[in-house]
mmCIF file of C-alpha atoms in Angstrom:
data_model
loop_
_atom_site.group_PDB
_atom_site.id
_atom_site.type_symbol
_atom_site.label_atom_id
_atom_site.label_comp_id
_atom_site.label_asym_id
_atom_site.label_seq_id
_atom_site.Cartn_x
_atom_site.Cartn_y
_atom_site.Cartn_z
ATOM 1 C CA MET A 1 248.963 9.208 41.230
ATOM 2 C CA LYS A 2 246.006 7.489 39.601
ATOM 3 C CA SER A 3 245.664 3.745 39.952
ATOM 4 C CA THR A 4 246.183 1.575 36.870
ATOM 5 C CA LEU A 5 244.534 -1.741 36.164
ATOM 6 C CA SER A 6 247.764 -3.354 35.009
ATOM 7 C CA GLU A 7 249.375 -2.578 38.384
ATOM 8 C CA LEU A 8 246.436 -4.124 40.207
ATOM 9 C CA ALA A 9 246.425 -7.210 37.979
ATOM 10 C CA THR A 10 250.075 -8.018 38.547
ATOM 11 C CA SER A 11 250.716 -6.754 42.091
ATOM 12 C CA SER A 12 249.668 -9.952 43.881
ATOM 13 C CA THR A 13 250.470 -12.567 41.234
ATOM 14 C CA ALA A 14 254.248 -12.496 40.796
ATOM 15 C CA PRO A 15 255.344 -15.169 38.260
ATOM 16 C CA GLU A 16 257.941 -16.624 40.625
ATOM 17 C CA LYS A 17 255.233 -17.517 43.131
ATOM 18 C CA HIS A 18 252.429 -18.752 40.863
ATOM 19 C CA PRO A 19 252.216 -21.032 37.794
ATOM 20 C CA ALA A 20 251.800 -19.323 34.437
ATOM 21 C CA HIS A 21 248.141 -20.274 34.036
ATOM 22 C CA GLU A 22 247.282 -18.678 37.410
ATOM 23 C CA VAL A 23 249.122 -15.446 36.520
ATOM 24 C CA VAL A 24 247.293 -15.258 33.176
ATOM 25 C CA TYR A 25 243.971 -16.040 34.843
ATOM 26 C CA GLN A 26 244.413 -13.281 37.423
ATOM 27 C CA ARG A 27 245.502 -10.724 34.821
ATOM 28 C CA VAL A 28 242.605 -11.376 32.440
ATOM 29 C CA ARG A 29 240.189 -11.637 35.361
ATOM 30 C CA ALA A 30 241.245 -8.159 36.544
ATOM 31 C CA GLN A 31 240.829 -6.780 33.019
ATOM 32 C CA ILE A 32 237.262 -8.108 32.970
ATOM 33 C CA LEU A 33 236.432 -7.163 36.554
ATOM 34 C CA PHE A 34 237.498 -3.552 36.072
ATOM 35 C CA GLY A 35 236.147 -3.179 32.549
ATOM 36 C CA GLU A 36 239.401 -2.974 30.631
ATOM 37 C CA LEU A 37 237.763 -5.605 28.443
ATOM 38 C CA ALA A 38 234.410 -4.114 27.462
ATOM 39 C CA PRO A 39 231.000 -5.812 27.345
ATOM 40 C CA GLY A 40 230.603 -7.570 23.995
ATOM 41 C CA GLN A 41 234.317 -7.398 23.226
ATOM 42 C CA ALA A 42 235.559 -10.462 21.351
ATOM 43 C CA ILE A 43 238.749 -12.104 22.590
ATOM 44 C CA THR A 44 240.910 -14.666 20.830
ATOM 45 C CA ILE A 45 243.457 -17.053 22.273
ATOM 46 C CA GLN A 46 246.076 -15.741 19.863
ATOM 47 C CA GLY A 47 245.246 -12.152 20.780
ATOM 48 C CA LEU A 48 245.812 -12.850 24.478
ATOM 49 C CA VAL A 49 249.003 -14.784 23.731
ATOM 50 C CA GLU A 50 250.387 -11.769 21.897
ATOM 51 C CA ALA A 51 249.096 -9.192 24.384
ATOM 52 C CA LEU A 52 250.361 -11.015 27.484
ATOM 53 C CA GLY A 53 253.533 -12.520 25.994
ATOM 54 C CA VAL A 54 252.727 -16.028 27.204
ATOM 55 C CA GLY A 55 252.127 -19.446 25.668
ATOM 56 C CA MET A 56 248.918 -20.974 24.353
ATOM 57 C CA THR A 57 248.458 -23.470 27.183
ATOM 58 C CA PRO A 58 248.131 -21.019 30.106
ATOM 59 C CA VAL A 59 245.843 -18.806 28.013
ATOM 60 C CA ARG A 60 243.559 -21.732 27.171
ATOM 61 C CA GLU A 61 243.403 -22.742 30.842
ATOM 62 C CA ALA A 62 242.658 -19.172 31.949
ATOM 63 C CA ILE A 63 239.877 -18.831 29.370
ATOM 64 C CA ARG A 64 238.381 -22.157 30.434
ATOM 65 C CA ARG A 65 238.250 -20.997 34.051
ATOM 66 C CA LEU A 66 236.792 -17.596 33.140
ATOM 67 C CA ILE A 67 234.052 -19.218 31.060
ATOM 68 C CA SER A 68 233.262 -21.409 34.072
ATOM 69 C CA ASP A 69 233.130 -18.244 36.232
ATOM 70 C CA GLY A 70 230.635 -16.678 33.813
ATOM 71 C CA ALA A 71 233.098 -13.873 33.057
ATOM 72 C CA LEU A 72 233.521 -14.944 29.407
ATOM 73 C CA MET A 73 231.167 -16.544 26.892
ATOM 74 C CA PHE A 74 232.230 -19.102 24.291
ATOM 75 C CA GLN A 75 231.245 -18.141 20.728
ATOM 76 C CA GLY A 76 232.919 -20.839 18.636
ATOM 77 C CA ASN A 77 235.780 -20.578 16.138
ATOM 78 C CA ARG A 78 238.194 -20.184 19.064
ATOM 79 C CA ARG A 79 236.517 -16.921 20.027
ATOM 80 C CA VAL A 80 235.116 -15.863 23.340
ATOM 81 C CA SER A 81 233.617 -12.556 24.418
ATOM 82 C CA VAL A 82 232.748 -10.538 27.488
ATOM 83 C CA PRO A 83 228.973 -11.026 27.980
ATOM 84 C CA LEU A 84 226.599 -8.161 27.300
ATOM 85 C CA LEU A 85 224.089 -7.541 30.069
ATOM 86 C CA SER A 86 220.367 -7.319 29.374
ATOM 87 C CA LEU A 87 217.822 -5.671 31.675
ATOM 88 C CA SER A 88 216.725 -9.167 32.714
ATOM 89 C CA ASP A 89 220.338 -9.973 33.652
ATOM 90 C CA VAL A 90 220.533 -6.814 35.755
ATOM 91 C CA ASN A 91 217.332 -7.713 37.603
ATOM 92 C CA GLU A 92 218.688 -11.177 38.373
ATOM 93 C CA LEU A 93 221.990 -9.678 39.534
ATOM 94 C CA ILE A 94 220.134 -7.282 41.842
ATOM 95 C CA TYR A 95 218.267 -10.178 43.445
ATOM 96 C CA ALA A 96 221.414 -12.284 43.811
ATOM 97 C CA ARG A 97 223.589 -9.436 45.097
ATOM 98 C CA LYS A 98 221.022 -8.328 47.671
ATOM 99 C CA SER A 99 220.638 -11.904 48.909
ATOM 100 C CA ILE A 100 224.332 -12.738 49.132
ATOM 101 C CA GLU A 101 226.043 -9.431 49.889
ATOM 102 C CA CYS A 102 223.531 -8.307 52.506
ATOM 103 C CA GLU A 103 224.048 -11.607 54.301
ATOM 104 C CA LEU A 104 227.814 -11.180 54.110
ATOM 105 C CA VAL A 105 227.633 -7.737 55.688
ATOM 106 C CA ARG A 106 225.327 -9.019 58.436
ATOM 107 C CA ARG A 107 227.947 -11.585 59.359
ATOM 108 C CA ALA A 108 230.764 -9.057 59.069
ATOM 109 C CA ALA A 109 228.959 -6.713 61.479
ATOM 110 C CA LEU A 110 229.214 -9.364 64.182
ATOM 111 C CA ARG A 111 232.765 -10.478 63.461
ATOM 112 C CA MET A 112 234.940 -7.562 62.337
ATOM 113 C CA ASN A 113 237.145 -5.896 64.934
ATOM 114 C CA SER A 114 238.063 -2.210 65.159
ATOM 115 C CA THR A 115 241.370 -2.688 63.328
ATOM 116 C CA GLN A 116 239.606 -4.290 60.375
ATOM 117 C CA ILE A 117 236.990 -1.537 60.318
ATOM 118 C CA ASP A 118 239.746 1.089 60.419
ATOM 119 C CA LYS A 119 241.217 -0.577 57.311
ATOM 120 C CA LEU A 120 237.843 -0.292 55.572
ATOM 121 C CA GLU A 121 237.722 3.388 56.463
ATOM 122 C CA GLU A 122 241.191 3.858 54.992
ATOM 123 C CA ILE A 123 240.086 2.258 51.725
ATOM 124 C CA ASP A 124 236.972 4.426 51.698
ATOM 125 C CA LEU A 125 239.089 7.585 52.048
ATOM 126 C CA ALA A 126 241.087 6.497 48.985
ATOM 127 C CA LEU A 127 237.780 5.920 47.202
ATOM 128 C CA ASP A 128 236.644 9.431 48.126
ATOM 129 C CA SER A 129 239.828 10.815 46.621
ATOM 130 C CA ALA A 130 239.276 8.878 43.381
ATOM 131 C CA ILE A 131 235.709 10.221 43.154
ATOM 132 C CA ARG A 132 236.908 13.808 43.644
ATOM 133 C CA ASP A 133 239.646 13.397 41.042
ATOM 134 C CA GLY A 134 237.440 11.682 38.462
ATOM 135 C CA ASP A 135 239.878 8.755 38.586
ATOM 136 C CA ILE A 136 237.770 5.958 37.090
ATOM 137 C CA PRO A 137 240.343 3.137 37.429
ATOM 138 C CA GLY A 138 241.038 4.240 40.997
ATOM 139 C CA TYR A 139 237.334 4.341 41.783
ATOM 140 C CA LEU A 140 236.806 0.817 40.459
ATOM 141 C CA VAL A 141 239.850 -0.591 42.246
ATOM 142 C CA HIS A 142 239.091 0.962 45.649
ATOM 143 C CA ASN A 143 235.368 0.208 45.430
ATOM 144 C CA HIS A 144 236.115 -3.452 44.808
ATOM 145 C CA ALA A 145 238.770 -3.473 47.539
ATOM 146 C CA PHE A 146 236.253 -2.073 50.023
ATOM 147 C CA HIS A 147 233.746 -4.805 49.266
ATOM 148 C CA THR A 148 236.251 -7.671 49.226
ATOM 149 C CA THR A 149 237.815 -6.528 52.509
ATOM 150 C CA LEU A 150 234.353 -6.234 54.047
ATOM 151 C CA TYR A 151 233.273 -9.668 52.840
ATOM 152 C CA THR A 152 236.479 -11.293 54.062
ATOM 153 C CA GLY A 153 235.449 -10.134 57.529
ATOM 154 C CA ALA A 154 232.301 -12.268 57.266
ATOM 155 C CA HIS A 155 234.311 -15.525 57.313
ATOM 156 C CA ALA A 156 231.922 -17.127 54.823
ATOM 157 C CA PRO A 157 234.036 -18.523 51.953
ATOM 158 C CA VAL A 158 231.169 -20.032 49.946
ATOM 159 C CA LEU A 159 229.207 -16.775 49.957
ATOM 160 C CA ILE A 160 232.351 -14.776 49.157
ATOM 161 C CA ASP A 161 233.039 -16.959 46.122
ATOM 162 C CA LEU A 162 229.488 -16.426 44.881
ATOM 163 C CA ALA A 163 229.775 -12.661 45.392
ATOM 164 C CA GLU A 164 233.031 -12.522 43.440
ATOM 165 C CA ARG A 165 231.442 -14.356 40.520
ATOM 166 C CA LEU A 166 228.604 -11.842 40.486
ATOM 167 C CA TRP A 167 231.082 -8.958 40.388
ATOM 168 C CA LEU A 168 232.690 -10.477 37.297
ATOM 169 C CA ARG A 169 229.289 -10.331 35.583
ATOM 170 C CA PHE A 170 228.623 -6.625 36.110
ATOM 171 C CA GLY A 171 232.150 -5.197 36.439
ATOM 172 C CA PRO A 172 232.624 -4.395 32.722
ATOM 173 C CA SER A 173 229.270 -2.596 32.594
ATOM 174 C CA LEU A 174 230.133 -0.599 35.718
ATOM 175 C CA ARG A 175 233.229 0.689 33.923
ATOM 176 C CA VAL A 176 231.084 1.744 30.940
ATOM 177 C CA VAL A 177 228.704 3.666 33.213
ATOM 178 C CA CYS A 178 231.567 5.427 34.985
ATOM 179 C CA GLY A 179 233.055 6.386 31.634
ATOM 180 C CA ARG A 180 229.745 7.766 30.439
ATOM 181 C CA PHE A 181 228.527 9.577 33.557
ATOM 182 C CA GLY A 182 231.704 10.018 35.603
ATOM 183 C CA THR A 183 232.562 8.943 39.142
ATOM 184 C CA GLN A 184 230.300 11.633 40.615
ATOM 185 C CA SER A 185 227.306 9.542 39.496
ATOM 186 C CA PHE A 186 228.159 7.048 42.260
ATOM 187 C CA PRO A 187 227.818 8.787 45.646
ATOM 188 C CA ASP A 188 229.676 6.886 48.360
ATOM 189 C CA ARG A 189 227.271 5.023 50.667
ATOM 190 C CA HIS A 190 230.054 3.094 52.364
ATOM 191 C CA LYS A 191 230.105 5.414 55.384
ATOM 192 C CA ASP A 192 226.683 4.104 56.444
ATOM 193 C CA ILE A 193 228.093 0.580 56.287
ATOM 194 C CA ILE A 194 231.116 1.559 58.380
ATOM 195 C CA GLU A 195 228.897 3.195 61.013
ATOM 196 C CA ALA A 196 226.769 0.044 61.209
ATOM 197 C CA LEU A 197 229.874 -2.108 61.621
ATOM 198 C CA ARG A 198 231.114 0.070 64.478
ATOM 199 C CA ARG A 199 227.711 -0.291 66.150
ATOM 200 C CA GLN A 200 227.762 -4.052 65.483
ATOM 201 C CA ASP A 201 224.274 -3.676 64.008
ATOM 202 C CA PRO A 202 223.719 -6.404 61.357
ATOM 203 C CA GLU A 203 220.384 -5.106 60.081
ATOM 204 C CA MET A 204 221.577 -1.517 59.763
ATOM 205 C CA ALA A 205 224.597 -2.829 57.840
ATOM 206 C CA ALA A 206 222.405 -4.970 55.573
ATOM 207 C CA LEU A 207 220.117 -2.030 54.791
ATOM 208 C CA ALA A 208 223.095 0.169 53.902
ATOM 209 C CA MET A 209 224.460 -2.569 51.644
ATOM 210 C CA GLU A 210 221.094 -3.008 49.949
ATOM 211 C CA ARG A 211 221.032 0.702 49.148
ATOM 212 C CA ASP A 212 224.610 0.536 47.860
ATOM 213 C CA VAL A 213 223.760 -2.412 45.601
ATOM 214 C CA MET A 214 220.577 -0.814 44.267
ATOM 215 C CA GLN A 215 222.320 2.466 43.513
ATOM 216 C CA GLY A 216 225.036 0.827 41.440
ATOM 217 C CA MET A 217 222.822 -1.623 39.609
ATOM 218 C CA GLU A 218 220.215 1.024 38.748
ATOM 219 C CA GLN A 219 222.972 3.119 37.192
ATOM 220 C CA ILE A 220 224.087 0.110 35.177
ATOM 221 C CA ALA A 221 220.496 -0.495 34.009
ATOM 222 C CA GLN A 222 220.244 3.121 32.843
ATOM 223 C CA GLY A 223 223.465 2.738 30.887
ATOM 224 C CA LEU A 224 222.398 -0.355 28.938
ATOM 225 C CA PRO A 225 222.117 0.014 25.150
ATOM 226 C CA ALA A 226 218.587 0.905 24.059
#
């Protein structure tokens, strides 16, 4: 069965365990991260209230947090939108991702145990299946899960937070590229990362991550509007 974004958005944020504003934040964040809300798409408070079936206050708080994250842009008249990337933005994201995510994988290579690496391999197998099936939501979900699981193994919370904010910036554009070119346009380079982790080789892992980052961001650059 193909993965759905709504399942992902609500699976770990049950209302009985989290306040309403946190549930709304996580749901809208997932919609942005996985491109359900497209680059340039305008969003209104009232529209989210109606779509999510919640009150104004938690929606306002969620939007405030997402603007602070850089995932939404304020446009006035109670409207916000998902930012459109420019080529300059992509170049900055490449620099930032290579700096932060390569360092995270270096640290993970020295700290992850075999059980954690086995979990990464399991996620990567699910990603392979999504690529074969042309399952774009599944691809996006498992690709993100691979990276977040890997970065958690680095035990570097400040760097992880920065990496997550970067993913919010390019996630919607990644969905557009997958929709235009298909999942086959993103060959899986994660196996090189897994091999480096098993060898406990930080530099090999960092090089594999750099190639993974460059591949994805170059595809996004090619998919930008002319």
